[in-house]
Coordinates of C-alpha atoms in Angstrom, one line a residue:
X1 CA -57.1 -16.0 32.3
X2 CA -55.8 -18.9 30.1
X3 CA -57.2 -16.1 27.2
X4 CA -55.5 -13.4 28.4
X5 CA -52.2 -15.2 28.4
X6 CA -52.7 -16.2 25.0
X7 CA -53.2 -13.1 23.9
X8 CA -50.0 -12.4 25.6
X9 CA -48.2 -15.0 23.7
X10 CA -49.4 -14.2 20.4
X11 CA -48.1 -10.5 20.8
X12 CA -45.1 -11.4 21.9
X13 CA -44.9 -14.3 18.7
X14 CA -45.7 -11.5 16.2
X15 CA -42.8 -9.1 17.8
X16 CA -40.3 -11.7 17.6
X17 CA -41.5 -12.3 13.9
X18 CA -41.3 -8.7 13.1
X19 CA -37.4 -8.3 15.6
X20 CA -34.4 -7.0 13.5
X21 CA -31.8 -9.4 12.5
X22 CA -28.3 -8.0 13.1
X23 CA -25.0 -9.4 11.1
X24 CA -21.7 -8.0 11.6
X25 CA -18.0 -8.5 10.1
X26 CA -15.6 -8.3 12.7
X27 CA -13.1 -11.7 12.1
X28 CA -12.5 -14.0 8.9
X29 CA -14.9 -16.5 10.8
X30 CA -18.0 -13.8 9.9
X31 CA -17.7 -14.6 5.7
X32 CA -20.6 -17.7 6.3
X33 CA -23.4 -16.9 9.1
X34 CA -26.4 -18.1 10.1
X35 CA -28.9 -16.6 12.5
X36 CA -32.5 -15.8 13.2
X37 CA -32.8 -18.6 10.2
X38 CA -31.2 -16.4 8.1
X39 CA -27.7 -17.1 6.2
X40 CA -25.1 -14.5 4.9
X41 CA -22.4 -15.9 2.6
X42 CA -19.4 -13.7 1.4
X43 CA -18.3 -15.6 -1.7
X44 CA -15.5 -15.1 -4.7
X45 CA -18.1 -14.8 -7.4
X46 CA -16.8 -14.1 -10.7
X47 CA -13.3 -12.5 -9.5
X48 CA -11.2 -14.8 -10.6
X49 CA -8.2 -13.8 -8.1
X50 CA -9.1 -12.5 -4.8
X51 CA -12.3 -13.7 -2.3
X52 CA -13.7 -11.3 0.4
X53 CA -11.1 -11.5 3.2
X54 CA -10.7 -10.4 6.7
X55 CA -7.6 -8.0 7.0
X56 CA -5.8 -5.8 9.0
X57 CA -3.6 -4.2 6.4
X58 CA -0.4 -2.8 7.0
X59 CA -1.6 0.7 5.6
X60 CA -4.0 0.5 8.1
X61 CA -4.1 1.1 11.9
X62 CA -5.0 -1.5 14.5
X63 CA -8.1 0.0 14.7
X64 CA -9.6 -0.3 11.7
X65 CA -9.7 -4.2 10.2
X66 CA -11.8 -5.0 7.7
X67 CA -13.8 -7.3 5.9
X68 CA -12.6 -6.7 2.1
X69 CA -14.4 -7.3 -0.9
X70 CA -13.3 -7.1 -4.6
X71 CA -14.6 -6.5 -8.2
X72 CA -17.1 -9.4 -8.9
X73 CA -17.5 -10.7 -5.1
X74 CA -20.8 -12.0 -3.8
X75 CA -23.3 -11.4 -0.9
X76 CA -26.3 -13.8 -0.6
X77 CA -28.9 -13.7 1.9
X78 CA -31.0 -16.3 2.3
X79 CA -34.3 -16.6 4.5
X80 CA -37.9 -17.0 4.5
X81 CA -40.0 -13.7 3.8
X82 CA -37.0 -11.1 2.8
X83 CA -38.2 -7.9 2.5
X84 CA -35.8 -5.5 3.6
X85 CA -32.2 -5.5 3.7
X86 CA -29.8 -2.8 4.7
X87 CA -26.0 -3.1 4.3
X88 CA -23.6 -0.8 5.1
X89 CA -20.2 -0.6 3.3
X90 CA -17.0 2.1 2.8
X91 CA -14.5 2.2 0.9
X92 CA -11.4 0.3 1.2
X93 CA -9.0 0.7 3.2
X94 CA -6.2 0.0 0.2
X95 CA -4.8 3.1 -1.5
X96 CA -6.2 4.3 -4.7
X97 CA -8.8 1.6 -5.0
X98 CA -12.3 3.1 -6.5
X99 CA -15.5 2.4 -4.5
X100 CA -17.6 -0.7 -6.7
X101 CA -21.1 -0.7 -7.5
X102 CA -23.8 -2.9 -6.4
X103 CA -26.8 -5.0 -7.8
X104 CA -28.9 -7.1 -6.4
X105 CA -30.2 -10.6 -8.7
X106 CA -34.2 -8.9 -7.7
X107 CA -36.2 -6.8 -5.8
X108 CA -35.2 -3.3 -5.5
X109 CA -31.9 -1.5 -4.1
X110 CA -31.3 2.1 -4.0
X111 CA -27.5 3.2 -3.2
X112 CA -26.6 4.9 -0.5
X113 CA -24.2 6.9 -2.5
X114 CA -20.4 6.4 -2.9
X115 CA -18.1 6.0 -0.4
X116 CA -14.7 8.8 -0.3
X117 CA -12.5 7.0 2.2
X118 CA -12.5 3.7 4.7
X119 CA -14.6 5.1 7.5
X120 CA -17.6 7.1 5.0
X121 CA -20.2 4.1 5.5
X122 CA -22.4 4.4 3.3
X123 CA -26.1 2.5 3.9
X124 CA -27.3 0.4 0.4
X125 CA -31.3 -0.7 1.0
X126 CA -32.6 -3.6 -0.5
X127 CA -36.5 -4.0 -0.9
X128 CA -38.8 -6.5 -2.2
X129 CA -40.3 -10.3 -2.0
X130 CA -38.0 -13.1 -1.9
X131 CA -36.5 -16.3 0.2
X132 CA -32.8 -15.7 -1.8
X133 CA -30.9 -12.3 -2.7
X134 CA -27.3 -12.5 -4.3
X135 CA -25.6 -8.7 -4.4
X136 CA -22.7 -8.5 -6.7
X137 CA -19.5 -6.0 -6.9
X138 CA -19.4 -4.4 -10.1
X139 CA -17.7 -1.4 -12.0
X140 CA -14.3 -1.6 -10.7
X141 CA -12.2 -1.1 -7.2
X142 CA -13.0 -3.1 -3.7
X143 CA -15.2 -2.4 -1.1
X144 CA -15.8 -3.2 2.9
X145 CA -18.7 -4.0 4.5
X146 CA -19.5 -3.3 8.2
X147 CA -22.5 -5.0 9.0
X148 CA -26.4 -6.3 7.3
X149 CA -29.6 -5.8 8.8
X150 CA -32.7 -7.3 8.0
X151 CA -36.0 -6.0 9.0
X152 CA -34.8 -3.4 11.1
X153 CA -35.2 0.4 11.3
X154 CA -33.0 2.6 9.3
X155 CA -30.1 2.8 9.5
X156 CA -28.6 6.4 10.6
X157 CA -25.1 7.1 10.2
X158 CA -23.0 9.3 12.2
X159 CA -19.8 9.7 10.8
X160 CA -16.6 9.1 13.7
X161 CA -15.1 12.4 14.3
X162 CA -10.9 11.5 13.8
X163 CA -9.0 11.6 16.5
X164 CA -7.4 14.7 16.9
X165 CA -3.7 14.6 16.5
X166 CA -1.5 15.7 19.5
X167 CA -0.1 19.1 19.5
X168 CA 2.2 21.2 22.2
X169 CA -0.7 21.3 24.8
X170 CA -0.6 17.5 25.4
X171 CA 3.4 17.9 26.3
X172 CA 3.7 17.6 29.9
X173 CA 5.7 20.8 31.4
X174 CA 7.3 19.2 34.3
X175 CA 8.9 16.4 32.2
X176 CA 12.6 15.6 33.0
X177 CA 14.8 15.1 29.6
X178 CA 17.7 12.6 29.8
X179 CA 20.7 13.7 27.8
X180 CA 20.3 12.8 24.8
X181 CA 16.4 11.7 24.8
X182 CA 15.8 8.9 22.1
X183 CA 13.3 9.6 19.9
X184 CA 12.0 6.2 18.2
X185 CA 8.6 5.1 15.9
X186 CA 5.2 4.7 17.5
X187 CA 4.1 1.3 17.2
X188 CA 1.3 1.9 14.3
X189 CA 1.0 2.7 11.1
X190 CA 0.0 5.5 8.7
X191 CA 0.7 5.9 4.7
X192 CA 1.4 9.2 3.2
X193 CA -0.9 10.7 5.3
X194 CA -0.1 13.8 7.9
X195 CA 0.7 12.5 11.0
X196 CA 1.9 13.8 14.9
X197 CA 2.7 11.5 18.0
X198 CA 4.6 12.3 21.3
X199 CA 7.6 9.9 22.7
X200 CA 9.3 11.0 25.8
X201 CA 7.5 14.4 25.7
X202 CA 9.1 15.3 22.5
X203 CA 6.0 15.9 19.8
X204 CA 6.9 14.6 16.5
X205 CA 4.7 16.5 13.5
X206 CA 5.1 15.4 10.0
X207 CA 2.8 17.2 7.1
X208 CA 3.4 14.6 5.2
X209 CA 4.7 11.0 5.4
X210 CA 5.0 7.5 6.9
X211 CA 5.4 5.6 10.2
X212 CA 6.0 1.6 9.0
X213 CA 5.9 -1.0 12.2
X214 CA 9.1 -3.0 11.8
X215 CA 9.0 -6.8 10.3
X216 CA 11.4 -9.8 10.4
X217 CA 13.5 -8.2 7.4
X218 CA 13.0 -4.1 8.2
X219 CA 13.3 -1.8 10.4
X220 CA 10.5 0.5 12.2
X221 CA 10.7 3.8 10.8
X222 CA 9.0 7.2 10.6
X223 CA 9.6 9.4 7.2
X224 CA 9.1 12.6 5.8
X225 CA 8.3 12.3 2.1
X226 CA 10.0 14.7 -0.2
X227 CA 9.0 18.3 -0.3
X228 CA 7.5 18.3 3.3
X229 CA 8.6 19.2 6.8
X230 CA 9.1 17.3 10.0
X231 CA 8.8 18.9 13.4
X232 CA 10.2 18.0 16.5
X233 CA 9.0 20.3 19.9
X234 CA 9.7 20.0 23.5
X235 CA 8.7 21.7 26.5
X236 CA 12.9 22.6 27.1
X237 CA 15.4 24.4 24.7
X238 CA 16.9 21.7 22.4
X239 CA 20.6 21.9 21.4
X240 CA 20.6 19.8 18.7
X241 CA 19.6 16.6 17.3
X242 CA 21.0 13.6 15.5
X243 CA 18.9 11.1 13.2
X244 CA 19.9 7.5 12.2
X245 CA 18.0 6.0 9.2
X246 CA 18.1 6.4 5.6
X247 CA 18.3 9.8 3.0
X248 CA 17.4 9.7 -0.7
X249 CA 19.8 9.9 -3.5
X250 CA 21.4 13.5 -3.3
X251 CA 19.6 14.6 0.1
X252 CA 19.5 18.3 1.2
X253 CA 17.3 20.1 3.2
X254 CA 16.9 23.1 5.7
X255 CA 16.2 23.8 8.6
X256 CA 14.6 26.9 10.4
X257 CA 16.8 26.7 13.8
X258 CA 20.5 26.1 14.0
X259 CA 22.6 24.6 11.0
X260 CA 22.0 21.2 9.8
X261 CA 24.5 19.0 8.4
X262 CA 24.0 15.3 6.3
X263 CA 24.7 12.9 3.9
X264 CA 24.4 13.6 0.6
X265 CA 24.9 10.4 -2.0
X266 CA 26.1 11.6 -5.2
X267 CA 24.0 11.0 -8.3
X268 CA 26.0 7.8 -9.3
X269 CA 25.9 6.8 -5.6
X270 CA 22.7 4.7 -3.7
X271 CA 20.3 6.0 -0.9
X272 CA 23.0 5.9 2.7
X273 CA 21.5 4.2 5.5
X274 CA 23.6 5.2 9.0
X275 CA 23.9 6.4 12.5
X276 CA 23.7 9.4 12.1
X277 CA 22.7 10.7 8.7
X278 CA 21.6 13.9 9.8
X279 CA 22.9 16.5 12.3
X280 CA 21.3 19.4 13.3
X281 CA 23.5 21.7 16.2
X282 CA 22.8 25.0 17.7
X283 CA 18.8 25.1 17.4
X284 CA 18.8 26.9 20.3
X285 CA 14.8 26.5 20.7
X286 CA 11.8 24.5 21.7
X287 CA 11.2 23.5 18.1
X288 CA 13.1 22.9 14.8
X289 CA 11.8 22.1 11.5
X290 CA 13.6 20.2 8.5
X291 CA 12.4 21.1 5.2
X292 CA 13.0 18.0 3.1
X293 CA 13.5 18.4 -1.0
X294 CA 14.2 14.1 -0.5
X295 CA 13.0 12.1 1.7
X296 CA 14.6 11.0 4.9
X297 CA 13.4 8.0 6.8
X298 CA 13.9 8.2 10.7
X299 CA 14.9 4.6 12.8
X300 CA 15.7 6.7 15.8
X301 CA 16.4 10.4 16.8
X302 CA 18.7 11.2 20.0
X303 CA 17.2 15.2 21.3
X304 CA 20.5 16.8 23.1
X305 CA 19.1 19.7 25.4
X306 CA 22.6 20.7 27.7
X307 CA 25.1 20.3 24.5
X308 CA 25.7 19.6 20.6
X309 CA 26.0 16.0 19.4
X310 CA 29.3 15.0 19.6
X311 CA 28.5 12.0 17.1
X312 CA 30.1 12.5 13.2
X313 CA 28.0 11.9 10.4
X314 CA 27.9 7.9 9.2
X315 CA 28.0 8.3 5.5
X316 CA 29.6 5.0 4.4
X317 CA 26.7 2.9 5.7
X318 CA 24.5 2.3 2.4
X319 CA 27.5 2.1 0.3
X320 CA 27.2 -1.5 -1.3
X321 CA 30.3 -1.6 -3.8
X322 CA 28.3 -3.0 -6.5
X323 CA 29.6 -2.6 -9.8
X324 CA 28.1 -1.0 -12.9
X325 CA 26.8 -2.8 -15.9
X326 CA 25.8 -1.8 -19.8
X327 CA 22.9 -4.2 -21.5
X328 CA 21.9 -3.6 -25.1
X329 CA 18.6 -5.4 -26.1
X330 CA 17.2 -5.9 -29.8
X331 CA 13.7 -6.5 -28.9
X332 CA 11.0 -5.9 -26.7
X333 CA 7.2 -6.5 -25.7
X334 CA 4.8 -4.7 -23.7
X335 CA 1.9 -6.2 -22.1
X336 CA -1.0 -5.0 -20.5
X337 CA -2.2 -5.9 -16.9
X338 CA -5.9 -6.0 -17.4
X339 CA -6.7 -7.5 -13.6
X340 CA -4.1 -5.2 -12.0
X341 CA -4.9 -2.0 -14.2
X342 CA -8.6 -2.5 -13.5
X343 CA -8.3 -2.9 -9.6
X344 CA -5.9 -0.6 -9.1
X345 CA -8.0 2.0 -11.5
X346 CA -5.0 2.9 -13.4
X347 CA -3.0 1.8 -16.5
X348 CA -0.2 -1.0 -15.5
X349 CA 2.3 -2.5 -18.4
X350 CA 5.3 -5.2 -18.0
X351 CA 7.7 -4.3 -20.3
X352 CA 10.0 -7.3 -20.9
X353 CA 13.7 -6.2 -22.9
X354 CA 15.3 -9.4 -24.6
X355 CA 17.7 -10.4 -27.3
X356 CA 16.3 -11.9 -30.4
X357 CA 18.7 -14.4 -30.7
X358 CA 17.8 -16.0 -27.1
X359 CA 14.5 -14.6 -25.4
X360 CA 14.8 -16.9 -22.8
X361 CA 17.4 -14.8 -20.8
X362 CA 19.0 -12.4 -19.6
X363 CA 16.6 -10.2 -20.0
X364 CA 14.5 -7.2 -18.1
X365 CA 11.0 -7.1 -16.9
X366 CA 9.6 -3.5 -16.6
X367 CA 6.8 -2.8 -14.3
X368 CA 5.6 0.5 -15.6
X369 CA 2.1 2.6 -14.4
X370 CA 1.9 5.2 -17.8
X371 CA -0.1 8.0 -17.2
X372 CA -2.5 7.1 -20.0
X373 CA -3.5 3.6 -21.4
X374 CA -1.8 2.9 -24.7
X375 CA 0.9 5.5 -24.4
X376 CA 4.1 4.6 -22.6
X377 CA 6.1 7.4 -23.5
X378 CA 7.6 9.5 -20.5
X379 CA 9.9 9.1 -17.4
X380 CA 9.0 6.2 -15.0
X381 CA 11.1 6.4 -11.2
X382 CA 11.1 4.0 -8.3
X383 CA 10.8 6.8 -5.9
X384 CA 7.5 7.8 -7.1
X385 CA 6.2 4.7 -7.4
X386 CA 5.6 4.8 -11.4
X387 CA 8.1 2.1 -11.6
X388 CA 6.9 -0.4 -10.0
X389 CA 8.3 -3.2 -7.4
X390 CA 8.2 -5.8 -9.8
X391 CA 11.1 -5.0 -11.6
X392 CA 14.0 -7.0 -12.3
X393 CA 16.7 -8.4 -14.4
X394 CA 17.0 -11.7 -15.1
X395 CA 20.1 -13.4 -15.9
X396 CA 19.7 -17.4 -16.2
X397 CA 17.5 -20.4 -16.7
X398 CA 15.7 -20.7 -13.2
X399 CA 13.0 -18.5 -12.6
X400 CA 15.4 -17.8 -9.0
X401 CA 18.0 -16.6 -11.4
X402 CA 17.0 -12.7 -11.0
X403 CA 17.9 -9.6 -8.9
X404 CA 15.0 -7.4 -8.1
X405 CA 15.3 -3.5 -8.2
X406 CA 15.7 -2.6 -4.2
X407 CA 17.4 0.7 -4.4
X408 CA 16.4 3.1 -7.3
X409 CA 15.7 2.8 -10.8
X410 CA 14.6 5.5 -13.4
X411 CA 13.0 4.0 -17.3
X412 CA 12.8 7.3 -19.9
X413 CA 10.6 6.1 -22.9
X414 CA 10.3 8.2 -26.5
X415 CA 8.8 7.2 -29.5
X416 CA 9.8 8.7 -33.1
X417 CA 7.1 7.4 -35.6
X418 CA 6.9 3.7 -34.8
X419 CA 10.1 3.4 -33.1
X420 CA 10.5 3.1 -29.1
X421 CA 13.4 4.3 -27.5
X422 CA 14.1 2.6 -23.9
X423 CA 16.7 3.1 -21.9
X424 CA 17.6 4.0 -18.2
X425 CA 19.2 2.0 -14.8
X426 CA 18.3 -0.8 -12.1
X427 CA 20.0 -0.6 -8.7
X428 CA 19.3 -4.1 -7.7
X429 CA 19.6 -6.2 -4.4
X430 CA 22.7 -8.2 -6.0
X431 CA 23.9 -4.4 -5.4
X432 CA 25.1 -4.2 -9.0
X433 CA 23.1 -1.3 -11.2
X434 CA 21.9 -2.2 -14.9
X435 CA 22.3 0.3 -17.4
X436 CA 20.3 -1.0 -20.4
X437 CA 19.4 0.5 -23.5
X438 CA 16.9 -0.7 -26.5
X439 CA 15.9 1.1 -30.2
X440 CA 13.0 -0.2 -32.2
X441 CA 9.3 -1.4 -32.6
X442 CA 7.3 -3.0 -29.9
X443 CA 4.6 -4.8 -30.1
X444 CA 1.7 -4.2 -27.5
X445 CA 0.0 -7.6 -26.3
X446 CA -2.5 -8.4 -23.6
X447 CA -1.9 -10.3 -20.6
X448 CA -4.5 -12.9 -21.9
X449 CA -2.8 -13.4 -25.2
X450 CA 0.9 -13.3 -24.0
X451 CA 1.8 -15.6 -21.2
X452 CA -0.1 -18.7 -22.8
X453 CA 1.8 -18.1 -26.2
X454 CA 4.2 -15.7 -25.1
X455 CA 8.2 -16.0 -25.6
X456 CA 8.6 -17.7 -22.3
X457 CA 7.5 -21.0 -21.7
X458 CA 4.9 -21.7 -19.0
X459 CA 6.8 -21.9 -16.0
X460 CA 8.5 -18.8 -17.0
X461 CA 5.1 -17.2 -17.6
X462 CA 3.9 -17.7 -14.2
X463 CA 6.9 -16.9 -13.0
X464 CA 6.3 -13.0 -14.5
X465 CA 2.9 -13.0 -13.6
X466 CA 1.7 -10.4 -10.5
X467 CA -1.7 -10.5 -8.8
X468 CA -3.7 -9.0 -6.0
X469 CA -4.2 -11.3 -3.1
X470 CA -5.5 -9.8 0.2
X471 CA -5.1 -6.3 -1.3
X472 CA -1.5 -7.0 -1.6
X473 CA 1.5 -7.8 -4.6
X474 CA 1.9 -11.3 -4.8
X475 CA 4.6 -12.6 -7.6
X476 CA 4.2 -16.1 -8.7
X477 CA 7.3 -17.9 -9.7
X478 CA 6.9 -21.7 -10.6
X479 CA 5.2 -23.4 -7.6
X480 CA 6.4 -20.7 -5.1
X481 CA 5.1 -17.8 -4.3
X482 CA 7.1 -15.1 -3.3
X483 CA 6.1 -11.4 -1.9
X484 CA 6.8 -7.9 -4.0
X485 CA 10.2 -7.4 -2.3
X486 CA 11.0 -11.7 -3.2
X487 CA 10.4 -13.0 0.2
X488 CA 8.9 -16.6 -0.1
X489 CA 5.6 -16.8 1.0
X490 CA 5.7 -20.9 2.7

């Protein structure tokens, strides 16, 4: 007997020897874990910006956090007797960030190929003989990573099927409309993506666009980007509708039920935020759709089934009253982003315009994304996001002694042998709009050898400087630290 349950013991001993080890990332707590005697540590490695960090970006929806990891980040696994470790990764969640590679300090890994978006997992296997395995990011981009096993059967992914977005058949047929029936965002989020949701049994179809959850300085809002149509359906006839939020510089658009009318800012004018900014009257059907040239950005629609709005269109509401000014500037430098160009996978320049006679200020810093390294020439616009956020003019001493671009700017740049020609316009949140010009030769630097020895003196050089922290635009000014849009991070 006493045999017997030996026997029994030392099976059971030899299956909990030979039992899978499970680790998974699921809150910033998970970056150092031990279990099993085993330890996983996420660590910064040789990235000298950003360590692995547990996020819920705002691109993202509240389903899907993750546990980020960027160029040059570290896994190590430690344990007696490693000989098999599977990790499963995808892509990052952040917008136009490449999928990295991976190596392991020994033993054997074999990829489990590259990763197309944020929920294609992808299953990297490590094999060999050791009591200490570090895996390192390389290439270029970010990754996630889901979960690590070790000694543990395959791993099989099935991919999650999306969930399908709503259409006309989810609209309830006995719903009651209210007159008029508000229309507002759905609390998540989705980035230039297509998108459909349903509020108060009216469905909401974009083929392209935005919902934005609202923060202590904006408002919710759903959009339709620019050359895309927005649908709105209900189960009754509608009348017509009426739209407060924001149009684009020199909005139009059509509509394929009833006549639409809107504001329209002039090309000398800014974007028009107001209640209403678009008016749509006799649709006349269960549906209309607005074809949108410009983009218009939704804070709340009111659906009128029994009659026509009666509201007038609010077109005074962005007007700022800013006034208009001319800069000249006799000398310029451009300066490449190495870190941001090389986590964003493509080519990012400042472009600061100065006078020679006082480079200290004013002067203008250019964030410009060229379509190839090493040539800047071409047209650069706020709107499509090759002129960057970090943007701005700078007109004394203190690095706080700047307006940032908020509402449109536009940078053309031509070259004729060795000469640059720069010139375009800043609409900036002092509400004034820059017009600056500049003629002659620029030298090209990188980041490395400009802001040590640059024109600005050190304070002023952080105070240019932009960086990736958490997958988002950080701009470091002096000892503060301030967001993309100049909200101070405490």
């Amino acid at each position: 007997m006493k045999k017997f349950f030996a026997l029994i013991v030392a099976v059971c001993f030899a299956l909990s020897a030979m039992a899978e080890t499970e680790f998974t990332f699921t809150s910033a707590a998970d970056i150092n874990q031990t279990k099993d005697g085993y330890t996983i540590s996420l660590a910064q490695g040789s990235n000298t910006q950003n360590a692995p960090v547990f996020q819920n970006p705002y691109y993202n929806s509240e389903n899907h956090p993750e546990m980020r990891m960027y160029l040059g980040n570290t896994i190590t696994v430690s344990g007696e007797n490693l000989t098999n470790i599977q990790m499963v990764f995808a892509k990052s969640g952040a917008s136009n960030k490449e999928y990295t590679g991976l190596i392991a300090s020994d033993g054997d890994l074999v990829s489990g190929g590259t990763s197309t978006d944020a929920t294609d997992w992808k299953v990297d296997s490590w094999t060999g003989n050791a009591t200490s395995v570090v895996f390192t990011l390389t290439g270029k981009g970010q990754r996630q990573i889901q979960r690590i096993l070790i000694d543990g059967e395959p791993i099989v992914i099935i991919p999650d099927e999306p969930d399908p977005l709503p259409t006309r058949d989810d609209l309830d047929g006995d719903f009651v409309y209210s007159e008029p029936t508000a229309i507002f965002p759905k609390d998540t989020t989705v980035l230039k993506a297509e998108y459909a949701f349903i509020d108060n049994n009216i469905l909401v179809h974009c083929d392209m666009g935005s919902i934005i959850k609202g923060t202590d300085t904006t408002s919710a809002f759903f959009n339709c980007n620019a050359n895309y149509t927005l649908t709105f359906e209900a189960t009754k006839e509608i009348k017509g509708l009426a739209i407060s939020g924001m149009v684009r510089k020199q909005f139009n658009a059509e509509v394929d039920h009833g006549t639409i009318e809107f504001c329209s800012p002039g090309e000398l004018e800014e974007d028009y935020e107001g209640n209403p900014v678009v008016i749509i009257k006799d649709i006349n059907e269960t549906s209309v759709t607005i074809s949108c040239p410009k983009q218009v950005r939704c804070y709340a629609v009111r659906v009128y089934f029994d009659a026509n709005p009666t509201e007038e269109l609010d077109c005074d509401g962005g007007s700022t009253g800013g006034e208009t000014i001319f800069l000249e500037f006799d000398k310029a430098d451009a300066v490449y982003e190495s870190e941001i160009s090389e986590d964003e996978g493509k080519p990012n320049y400042t472009i600061y315009l100065m006078q020679e006679s006082n480079p200290e200020y004013p002067y203008i810093t250019l964030d410009l994304y060229p379509a190839a390294q090493g040539d800047l020439t071409g047209t650069y616009e706020m709107e499509n996001g090759s002129l960057g956020e970090t943007t701005w003019y700078q007109y004394g001493e203190s690095a706080l002694d700047r307006t940032w671009m908020d509402e449109d700017g536009m940078v053309a740049v031509s070259k004729e042998g060795a000469v640059y020609k720069i010139s375009g316009f800043l609409t900036c949140d002092d509400t004034n709009t820059y017009n600056f010009s500049f003629t002659g030769e620029m030298p090209f630097y990188t980041d490395d050898e400009y802001y040590p020895e640059g024109i600005h003196d050190v304070n002023e050089a952080i105070g240019a400087t932009k960086i990736l922290r958490d997958g988002q635009l950080i701009i470091l000014r002096g000892e503060k630290t301030y967001t993309s849009s100049g909200i101070e991070i405490r």
